[in-house]
Each structure stands twice: as C-alpha cells, then as structure tokens.
XYZ file of N, CA, C and O in Angstrom:
664
model
N 25.771 -11.748 9.273
C 24.355 -12.091 9.175
C 23.591 -11.460 10.344
O 24.028 -11.518 11.483
N 22.455 -10.881 10.034
C 21.658 -10.243 11.080
C 20.936 -11.295 11.903
O 20.492 -12.312 11.392
N 20.817 -10.990 13.161
C 20.053 -11.876 14.026
C 18.569 -11.617 13.849
O 18.149 -10.584 13.347
N 17.762 -12.534 14.306
C 16.310 -12.442 14.172
C 15.754 -11.153 14.772
O 14.893 -10.515 14.194
N 16.240 -10.756 15.938
C 15.768 -9.543 16.587
C 16.035 -8.298 15.764
O 15.232 -7.378 15.718
N 17.197 -8.277 15.082
C 17.518 -7.135 14.232
C 16.596 -7.088 13.022
O 16.158 -6.024 12.601
N 16.286 -8.258 12.439
C 15.360 -8.308 11.298
C 13.974 -7.868 11.732
O 13.283 -7.155 11.014
N 13.553 -8.306 12.930
C 12.255 -7.924 13.458
C 12.186 -6.415 13.635
O 11.234 -5.773 13.199
N 13.196 -5.835 14.252
C 13.217 -4.382 14.453
C 13.205 -3.647 13.127
O 12.485 -2.659 12.971
N 13.993 -4.120 12.171
C 14.027 -3.480 10.857
C 12.645 -3.510 10.215
O 12.180 -2.500 9.682
N 11.963 -4.653 10.282
C 10.650 -4.763 9.666
C 9.640 -3.842 10.334
O 8.837 -3.194 9.659
N 9.673 -3.745 11.637
C 8.723 -2.883 12.338
C 8.977 -1.409 12.035
O 8.036 -0.629 11.882
N 10.230 -1.017 11.882
C 10.551 0.355 11.464
C 10.098 0.559 10.019
O 9.532 1.605 9.680
N 10.338 -0.431 9.171
C 9.876 -0.361 7.780
C 8.363 -0.153 7.735
O 7.868 0.662 6.953
N 7.626 -0.860 8.582
C 6.166 -0.725 8.597
C 5.742 0.677 9.018
O 4.780 1.221 8.475
N 6.445 1.265 9.967
C 6.113 2.633 10.367
C 6.262 3.568 9.168
O 5.354 4.355 8.873
N 7.355 3.461 8.437
C 7.587 4.344 7.292
C 6.684 3.992 6.121
O 6.260 4.865 5.369
N 6.349 2.728 5.971
C 5.377 2.313 4.950
C 4.035 2.996 5.210
O 3.408 3.534 4.301
N 3.619 3.010 6.472
C 2.342 3.644 6.829
C 2.388 5.148 6.581
O 1.440 5.721 6.032
N 3.478 5.782 6.967
C 3.606 7.231 6.764
C 3.570 7.556 5.276
O 2.836 8.453 4.844
N 4.331 6.836 4.482
C 4.355 7.068 3.036
C 2.990 6.788 2.413
O 2.539 7.501 1.520
N 2.322 5.756 2.922
C 1.022 5.362 2.385
C -0.012 6.482 2.539
O -0.868 6.658 1.668
N 0.059 7.245 3.623
C -0.873 8.368 3.826
C -0.757 9.347 2.663
O -1.759 9.746 2.060
N 0.466 9.718 2.336
C 0.670 10.696 1.271
C 0.281 10.155 -0.102
O -0.364 10.851 -0.886
N 0.643 8.907 -0.379
C 0.280 8.304 -1.663
C -1.232 8.184 -1.782
O -1.807 8.489 -2.828
N -1.890 7.766 -0.701
C -3.346 7.621 -0.724
C -4.048 8.947 -0.966
O -4.914 9.056 -1.837
N -3.670 9.950 -0.180
C -4.375 11.229 -0.255
C -4.050 12.043 -1.501
O -4.935 12.661 -2.094
N -2.792 12.053 -1.893
C -2.392 12.940 -2.975
C -2.356 12.274 -4.348
O -2.405 12.972 -5.359
N -2.283 10.969 -4.399
C -2.250 10.280 -5.702
C -3.510 9.437 -5.916
O -4.314 9.741 -6.782
N -3.666 8.396 -5.107
C -4.746 7.431 -5.340
C -6.132 8.063 -5.264
O -7.007 7.746 -6.071
N -6.350 8.956 -4.326
C -7.675 9.565 -4.162
C -8.096 10.376 -5.379
O -9.283 10.620 -5.579
N -7.153 10.755 -6.221
C -7.511 11.494 -7.433
C -8.367 10.650 -8.378
O -9.055 11.195 -9.233
N -8.355 9.345 -8.195
C -9.187 8.460 -9.022
C -10.664 8.560 -8.651
O -11.530 8.159 -9.437
N -10.966 9.097 -7.459
C -12.370 9.172 -7.028
C -12.815 10.581 -6.632
O -14.005 10.860 -6.613
N -11.881 11.446 -6.300
C -12.237 12.784 -5.822
C -12.367 13.764 -6.987
O -11.715 13.587 -8.021
N -13.206 14.770 -6.817
C -13.297 15.801 -7.864
C -11.947 16.494 -8.065
O -11.208 16.715 -7.105
N -11.636 16.827 -9.304
C -10.372 17.500 -9.623
C -10.229 18.804 -8.859
O -9.105 19.209 -8.522
N -11.340 19.447 -8.550
C -11.291 20.735 -7.849
C -10.723 20.619 -6.433
O -10.359 21.624 -5.833
N -10.645 19.414 -5.889
C -10.094 19.223 -4.553
C -8.578 19.345 -4.515
O -7.997 19.429 -3.435
N -7.934 19.291 -5.677
C -6.478 19.279 -5.727
C -5.941 20.480 -6.479
O -6.469 20.843 -7.529
N -4.872 21.091 -5.968
C -4.231 22.165 -6.732
C -3.682 21.594 -8.045
O -3.369 20.403 -8.140
N -3.563 22.446 -9.019
C -3.076 22.029 -10.335
C -1.741 21.269 -10.235
O -1.540 20.263 -10.927
N -0.839 21.719 -9.368
C 0.476 21.089 -9.257
C 0.366 19.638 -8.792
O 1.111 18.774 -9.260
N -0.542 19.364 -7.887
C -0.724 17.994 -7.385
C -1.344 17.117 -8.468
O -0.904 15.984 -8.691
N -2.356 17.639 -9.159
C -2.960 16.888 -10.269
C -1.922 16.628 -11.356
O -1.887 15.561 -11.957
N -1.086 17.612 -11.599
C -0.081 17.507 -12.641
C 0.926 16.388 -12.370
O 1.356 15.708 -13.292
N 1.302 16.209 -11.109
C 2.245 15.133 -10.773
C 1.682 13.782 -11.214
O 2.396 12.961 -11.786
N 0.401 13.573 -10.977
C -0.216 12.296 -11.343
C -0.488 12.212 -12.846
O -0.069 11.271 -13.514
N -1.168 13.210 -13.373
C -1.672 13.106 -14.752
C -0.696 13.550 -15.833
O -0.786 13.078 -16.971
N 0.230 14.440 -15.501
C 1.177 14.914 -16.507
C 2.556 14.278 -16.379
O 3.360 14.357 -17.306
N 2.849 13.687 -15.231
C 4.158 13.054 -15.050
C 4.015 11.539 -14.872
O 4.490 10.771 -15.684
N 3.351 11.109 -13.794
C 3.279 9.688 -13.449
C 2.585 8.852 -14.533
O 3.140 7.858 -15.001
N 1.369 9.225 -14.903
C 0.607 8.415 -15.867
C 1.339 8.281 -17.207
O 1.507 7.160 -17.698
N 1.819 9.368 -17.827
C 2.533 9.185 -19.094
C 3.850 8.407 -18.949
O 4.185 7.588 -19.800
N 4.578 8.653 -17.863
C 5.867 7.994 -17.686
C 5.712 6.489 -17.473
O 6.417 5.682 -18.073
N 4.770 6.101 -16.606
C 4.619 4.687 -16.258
C 3.463 4.001 -16.981
O 3.249 2.814 -16.801
N 2.708 4.759 -17.760
C 1.594 4.225 -18.555
C 0.593 3.460 -17.697
O 0.099 2.403 -18.072
N 0.282 4.027 -16.539
C -0.624 3.377 -15.595
C -2.063 3.514 -16.093
O -2.633 4.599 -16.059
N -2.664 2.410 -16.544
C -4.025 2.490 -17.079
C -5.079 2.757 -16.012
O -6.159 3.259 -16.313
N -4.777 2.451 -14.757
C -5.760 2.621 -13.692
C -5.960 4.090 -13.349
O -7.081 4.531 -13.110
N -4.879 4.839 -13.327
C -4.976 6.248 -12.963
C -5.278 7.137 -14.168
O -5.768 8.242 -13.992
N -5.014 6.653 -15.376
C -5.310 7.480 -16.554
C -6.813 7.574 -16.781
O -7.342 8.659 -17.006
N -7.503 6.462 -16.732
C -8.967 6.434 -16.866
C -9.510 5.411 -15.859
O -9.718 4.251 -16.210
N -9.708 5.838 -14.617
C -10.145 4.897 -13.578
C -11.509 4.274 -13.896
O -12.462 4.981 -14.181
N -11.538 2.970 -13.860
C -12.781 2.232 -14.101
C -13.544 2.086 -12.780
O -12.961 2.237 -11.706
N -14.845 1.788 -12.851
C -15.612 1.640 -11.601
C -15.038 0.589 -10.649
O -15.023 0.801 -9.439
N -14.566 -0.545 -11.172
C -14.037 -1.564 -10.262
C -12.772 -1.060 -9.571
O -12.559 -1.338 -8.383
N -11.925 -0.314 -10.273
C -10.722 0.243 -9.656
C -11.110 1.322 -8.645
O -10.538 1.394 -7.553
N -12.083 2.144 -8.984
C -12.538 3.168 -8.054
C -13.092 2.548 -6.775
O -12.907 3.103 -5.687
N -13.732 1.390 -6.894
C -14.241 0.733 -5.682
C -13.089 0.302 -4.779
O -13.204 0.370 -3.551
N -11.977 -0.116 -5.371
C -10.809 -0.464 -4.559
C -10.214 0.783 -3.901
O -9.745 0.719 -2.760
N -10.250 1.902 -4.601
C -9.749 3.152 -4.017
C -10.647 3.596 -2.860
O -10.166 4.072 -1.834
N -11.974 3.409 -3.008
C -12.871 3.715 -1.882
C -12.523 2.846 -0.676
O -12.533 3.323 0.463
N -12.220 1.571 -0.906
C -11.805 0.699 0.201
C -10.501 1.205 0.814
O -10.334 1.188 2.038
N -9.600 1.666 -0.032
C -8.344 2.221 0.473
C -8.595 3.460 1.330
O -7.994 3.626 2.399
N -9.476 4.324 0.875
C -9.730 5.579 1.595
C -10.475 5.352 2.907
O -10.385 6.180 3.817
N -11.187 4.257 3.027
C -11.960 4.006 4.249
C -11.265 2.956 5.119
O -10.646 3.291 6.128
N -11.322 1.718 4.714
C -10.793 0.613 5.523
C -9.284 0.734 5.717
O -8.781 0.698 6.843
N -8.554 0.879 4.622
C -7.101 0.889 4.720
C -6.572 2.128 5.423
O -5.626 2.047 6.217
N -7.161 3.281 5.153
C -6.675 4.515 5.787
C -6.844 4.478 7.302
O -5.994 4.999 8.029
N -7.918 3.875 7.770
C -8.106 3.746 9.218
C -6.962 2.932 9.819
O -6.395 3.300 10.864
N -6.601 1.833 9.163
C -5.475 1.027 9.642
C -4.172 1.818 9.573
O -3.350 1.771 10.508
N -3.950 2.521 8.490
C -2.700 3.241 8.298
C -2.492 4.272 9.412
O -1.393 4.391 9.962
N -3.539 5.003 9.767
C -3.437 5.983 10.861
C -3.119 5.264 12.179
O -2.222 5.672 12.924
N -3.838 4.184 12.445
C -3.562 3.400 13.656
C -2.161 2.809 13.608
O -1.460 2.763 14.629
N -1.749 2.368 12.426
C -0.424 1.778 12.268
C 0.696 2.761 12.545
O 1.702 2.401 13.168
N 0.547 3.990 12.082
C 1.573 5.004 12.366
C 1.747 5.147 13.877
O 2.871 5.138 14.388
N 0.621 5.231 14.578
C 0.678 5.355 16.037
C 1.273 4.099 16.682
O 2.203 4.172 17.483
N 0.750 2.937 16.303
C 1.164 1.688 16.949
C 2.621 1.333 16.665
O 3.348 0.914 17.574
N 3.056 1.511 15.432
C 4.448 1.181 15.109
C 5.416 2.216 15.691
O 6.567 1.898 15.957
N 4.947 3.439 15.899
C 5.794 4.480 16.495
C 5.907 4.324 18.005
O 6.926 4.671 18.598
N 4.857 3.812 18.633
C 4.825 3.721 20.098
C 4.888 2.277 20.605
O 4.711 2.040 21.799
N 5.122 1.333 19.700
C 5.304 -0.085 20.038
C 4.100 -0.682 20.761
O 4.214 -1.216 21.863
N 2.952 -0.623 20.111
C 1.720 -1.153 20.682
C 1.426 -2.534 20.094
O 1.274 -2.693 18.885
N 1.336 -3.519 20.944
C 1.104 -4.893 20.495
C -0.309 -5.134 19.975
O -0.544 -6.104 19.259
N -1.255 -4.270 20.306
C -2.621 -4.450 19.826
C -2.717 -4.332 18.304
O -3.742 -4.693 17.721
N -1.665 -3.871 17.639
C -1.696 -3.714 16.183
C -1.632 -5.065 15.462
O -1.889 -5.139 14.264
N -1.358 -6.129 16.196
C -1.191 -7.444 15.569
C -2.419 -7.870 14.765
O -2.314 -8.158 13.570
N -3.580 -7.952 15.374
C -4.769 -8.426 14.662
C -5.204 -7.459 13.563
O -5.510 -7.901 12.447
N -5.241 -6.145 13.801
C -5.548 -5.245 12.688
C -4.558 -5.390 11.527
O -4.938 -5.262 10.367
N -3.296 -5.688 11.849
C -2.299 -5.879 10.787
C -2.604 -7.100 9.942
O -2.440 -7.078 8.720
N -3.034 -8.166 10.586
C -3.388 -9.379 9.842
C -4.579 -9.093 8.930
O -4.565 -9.442 7.743
N -5.591 -8.438 9.459
C -6.773 -8.104 8.649
C -6.408 -7.173 7.497
O -6.822 -7.390 6.351
N -5.626 -6.136 7.784
C -5.184 -5.195 6.751
C -4.378 -5.916 5.677
O -4.616 -5.732 4.484
N -3.425 -6.712 6.094
C -2.553 -7.396 5.136
C -3.314 -8.325 4.203
O -3.074 -8.334 2.994
N -4.235 -9.082 4.754
C -5.049 -9.982 3.926
C -5.912 -9.167 2.966
O -6.006 -9.475 1.772
N -6.522 -8.111 3.471
C -7.375 -7.267 2.631
C -6.585 -6.661 1.473
O -6.992 -6.752 0.312
N -5.457 -6.036 1.769
C -4.693 -5.346 0.728
C -4.114 -6.338 -0.278
O -4.192 -6.119 -1.493
N -3.538 -7.428 0.197
C -2.986 -8.422 -0.733
C -4.083 -8.967 -1.644
O -3.855 -9.168 -2.847
N -5.269 -9.172 -1.102
C -6.381 -9.671 -1.914
C -6.819 -8.647 -2.955
O -7.105 -9.006 -4.096
N -6.848 -7.371 -2.598
C -7.259 -6.349 -3.569
C -6.242 -6.197 -4.695
O -6.583 -5.699 -5.773
N -5.031 -6.614 -4.459
C -4.007 -6.503 -5.503
C -4.162 -7.569 -6.587
O -3.697 -7.376 -7.710
N -4.825 -8.659 -6.295
C -4.969 -9.735 -7.288
C -5.705 -9.285 -8.543
O -5.236 -9.538 -9.663
N -6.865 -8.602 -8.441
C -7.498 -8.147 -9.684
C -6.671 -7.073 -10.399
O -6.718 -6.972 -11.626
N -5.902 -6.304 -9.652
C -5.039 -5.306 -10.290
C -3.970 -5.998 -11.116
O -3.752 -5.658 -12.289
N -3.319 -6.991 -10.549
C -2.313 -7.735 -11.315
C -2.952 -8.482 -12.486
O -2.376 -8.559 -13.576
N -4.141 -9.031 -12.263
C -4.848 -9.707 -13.362
C -5.121 -8.762 -14.515
O -4.914 -9.104 -15.686
N -5.568 -7.562 -14.200
C -5.840 -6.570 -15.239
C -4.559 -6.114 -15.929
O -4.538 -5.940 -17.150
N -3.492 -5.945 -15.158
C -2.215 -5.535 -15.758
C -1.772 -6.550 -16.801
O -1.434 -6.191 -17.927
N -1.773 -7.818 -16.434
C -1.196 -8.828 -17.324
C -2.176 -9.433 -18.319
O -1.767 -9.865 -19.399
N -3.463 -9.468 -17.987
C -4.410 -10.157 -18.851
C -5.568 -9.288 -19.322
O -6.479 -9.782 -19.972
N -5.531 -8.004 -18.981
C -6.596 -7.083 -19.378
C -6.564 -6.791 -20.869
O -5.687 -7.243 -21.612
N -7.523 -6.006 -21.310
C -7.700 -5.734 -22.734
C -6.885 -4.545 -23.237
O -7.038 -4.134 -24.377
N -6.025 -3.967 -22.398
C -5.226 -2.822 -22.816
C -4.110 -3.290 -23.749
O -3.071 -3.754 -23.308
N -4.333 -3.160 -25.031
C -3.381 -3.644 -26.048
C -2.231 -2.659 -26.280
O -1.301 -2.959 -27.004
N -2.299 -1.459 -25.683
C -1.253 -0.458 -25.895
C -0.015 -0.705 -25.033
O 1.030 -0.114 -25.267
N -0.139 -1.570 -24.037
C 0.972 -1.828 -23.137
C 1.813 -3.005 -23.616
O 1.287 -4.059 -23.938
N 3.126 -2.811 -23.638
C 4.031 -3.910 -23.952
C 4.223 -4.743 -22.689
O 3.832 -4.319 -21.582
N 4.862 -5.909 -22.804
C 5.140 -6.705 -21.614
C 6.079 -5.955 -20.680
O 5.990 -6.070 -19.467
N 6.975 -5.145 -21.251
C 7.855 -4.318 -20.426
C 7.073 -3.291 -19.628
O 7.345 -3.057 -18.448
N 6.080 -2.644 -20.284
C 5.211 -1.686 -19.589
C 4.452 -2.376 -18.468
O 4.337 -1.849 -17.353
N 3.935 -3.546 -18.777
C 3.163 -4.298 -17.783
C 4.031 -4.683 -16.591
O 3.597 -4.574 -15.436
N 5.251 -5.114 -16.867
C 6.169 -5.487 -15.787
C 6.508 -4.270 -14.928
O 6.598 -4.366 -13.701
N 6.674 -3.112 -15.567
C 6.985 -1.889 -14.836
C 5.825 -1.471 -13.936
O 6.030 -1.121 -12.769
N 4.616 -1.536 -14.451
C 3.438 -1.178 -13.647
C 3.273 -2.180 -12.493
O 3.019 -1.794 -11.355
N 3.444 -3.453 -12.801
C 3.339 -4.477 -11.751
C 4.397 -4.248 -10.672
O 4.114 -4.413 -9.483
N 5.590 -3.858 -11.074
C 6.649 -3.589 -10.098
C 6.280 -2.408 -9.202
O 6.551 -2.428 -7.993
N 5.633 -1.389 -9.770
C 5.206 -0.235 -8.971
C 4.134 -0.614 -7.954
O 4.112 -0.097 -6.843
N 3.244 -1.507 -8.348
C 2.158 -1.919 -7.464
C 2.573 -3.047 -6.514
O 1.912 -3.284 -5.502
N 3.641 -3.767 -6.824
C 4.004 -4.965 -6.060
C 4.301 -4.737 -4.578
O 4.001 -5.623 -3.775
N 4.854 -3.579 -4.153
C 5.038 -3.416 -2.706
C 3.721 -3.497 -1.933
O 3.710 -3.925 -0.776
N 2.614 -3.132 -2.592
C 1.309 -3.180 -1.924
C 0.720 -4.587 -1.916
O -0.356 -4.805 -1.377
N 1.437 -5.522 -2.495
C 1.092 -6.936 -2.378
C 2.051 -7.616 -1.403
O 1.632 -8.248 -0.447
N 3.358 -7.449 -1.647
C 4.350 -8.194 -0.879
C 4.528 -7.699 0.555
O 4.667 -8.515 1.473
N 4.509 -6.400 0.790
C 4.665 -5.913 2.169
C 3.475 -6.321 3.029
O 3.665 -6.876 4.118
N 2.231 -6.107 2.581
C 1.105 -6.584 3.408
C 1.095 -8.108 3.600
O 0.748 -8.595 4.676
N 1.499 -8.846 2.567
C 1.547 -10.305 2.695
C 2.593 -10.721 3.724
O 2.331 -11.583 4.574
N 3.753 -10.079 3.691
C 4.771 -10.377 4.696
C 4.310 -9.918 6.076
O 4.609 -10.573 7.081
N 3.575 -8.818 6.130
C 3.026 -8.340 7.399
C 2.140 -9.410 8.037
O 2.235 -9.674 9.241
N 1.300 -10.045 7.237
C 0.449 -11.133 7.740
C 1.321 -12.257 8.295
O 1.117 -12.730 9.424
N 2.295 -12.699 7.504
C 3.201 -13.765 7.932
C 3.891 -13.388 9.249
O 3.932 -14.176 10.195
N 4.426 -12.164 9.296
C 5.147 -11.696 10.476
C 4.248 -11.702 11.709
O 4.639 -12.180 12.773
N 3.049 -11.153 11.579
C 2.160 -11.039 12.733
C 1.636 -12.398 13.189
O 1.389 -12.599 14.382
N 1.481 -13.333 12.262
C 1.086 -14.684 12.665
C 2.214 -15.344 13.461
O 1.961 -16.063 14.433
N 3.450 -15.053 13.081
C 4.620 -15.637 13.755
C 4.920 -14.990 15.113
O 5.594 -15.599 15.931
N 4.455 -13.759 15.319
C 4.798 -13.018 16.532
C 3.527 -12.619 17.286
O 2.854 -11.666 16.896
N 3.241 -13.356 18.339
C 2.058 -13.025 19.135
C 2.187 -11.637 19.756
O 1.205 -10.932 19.928
N 3.404 -11.266 20.079
C 3.699 -9.919 20.590
C 4.745 -9.299 19.673
O 5.933 -9.554 19.828
N 4.317 -8.483 18.701
C 5.279 -7.900 17.764
C 6.334 -7.037 18.447
O 7.450 -6.911 17.975
N 5.974 -6.436 19.566
C 6.909 -5.633 20.350
C 7.096 -6.317 21.704
O 6.428 -5.975 22.680
N 7.971 -7.308 21.766
C 8.052 -8.131 22.974
C 8.485 -7.369 24.223
O 8.173 -7.782 25.331
N 9.180 -6.257 24.062
C 9.650 -5.514 25.233
C 8.708 -4.389 25.627
O 8.979 -3.668 26.588
N 7.623 -4.253 24.899
C 6.647 -3.223 25.236
C 5.863 -3.634 26.482
O 5.633 -4.816 26.723
N 5.463 -2.647 27.246
C 4.669 -2.930 28.446
C 3.297 -3.436 28.036
O 2.714 -2.976 27.062
N 2.791 -4.373 28.797
C 1.435 -4.860 28.545
C 0.445 -3.803 28.985
O 0.583 -3.196 30.047
N -0.582 -3.603 28.134
C -1.588 -2.572 28.454
C -2.590 -3.102 29.449
O -2.854 -4.231 29.586
C-alpha cells in the first residue's frame, strides 16, 4: 500500500501532465469549435472531424452550439491561463498554485454539468445509451480530475510541503 506522501507526489505529477496534455487538446481539438477552419492545417482538422467525431459520435464537436462554444471560449481564456500557470507551478513546486487550483477545479467541474446533462438528456436521438456512455467517459476526466484537485488543495495548505517559501 502506498503511503500518503507517495499518493500526493503521484497526484502532483499527474497534474503536471494533465496540464501539458490539456494545452494540446485545447489548442488543436477544442478550439476548432470556435476558430475559423483556415487556422488549422487540413491534417489537424481531419483528426477531429474525420476521425474523432465519427468514431466517438461527439455531438458537441460535430455541430458546436452557441452554449458549447461559450464554454470553449471560457476554456481558451480562463482555463488556459490556469493551465499555463499550472505547468510552471507543478513543474517547479510552487505552493501559490493552491488557490488558483481551487478556482480552476470548481470552474471546470461546474462547466461539465451542462455537458453531461446534454449527453444524457439532450434531444440527440441518434445516440444510443452506449454512445452516450462512451462520450461521457471521454469527457469525465475533465470533471473528476478538477474535482479531485479541489479536494486535494483544500486538504493541503501547502501542496509542496518541502518547497521553499517565497
């Protein structure tokens, strides 16, 4: 069984890689819901529209609605600022990331609620329950990781206890 310190270290490393991965997903996938197609090379657009959307039947990326686009704008502004700071803070063990992490986690987990509501209770009659479960599973890390981040940061006043005080 892992000790608490090992779990803490694992989670903080996970957060660093979550932030790094999030940059690429945000810029190359999610932003396609709001950015002009001309901003992306055909190969990048193709990954989303010719592979991802048909394979996973994601209704949000196939025909982005205004409410979904508003969440993507929040991702590109509010969330991206945190993600850049998070990469730095989790890589260099900065304790100041605690409060921004709580704010980010609450924001992202909250934005996922209408997405899950639309997945399971929306008017898209073409999706089976299996399709809906698959889409929800793809989106679920963006609910559960930020939610756990909030829990973790509330529990740890100093997420990096051995870091020097600034």
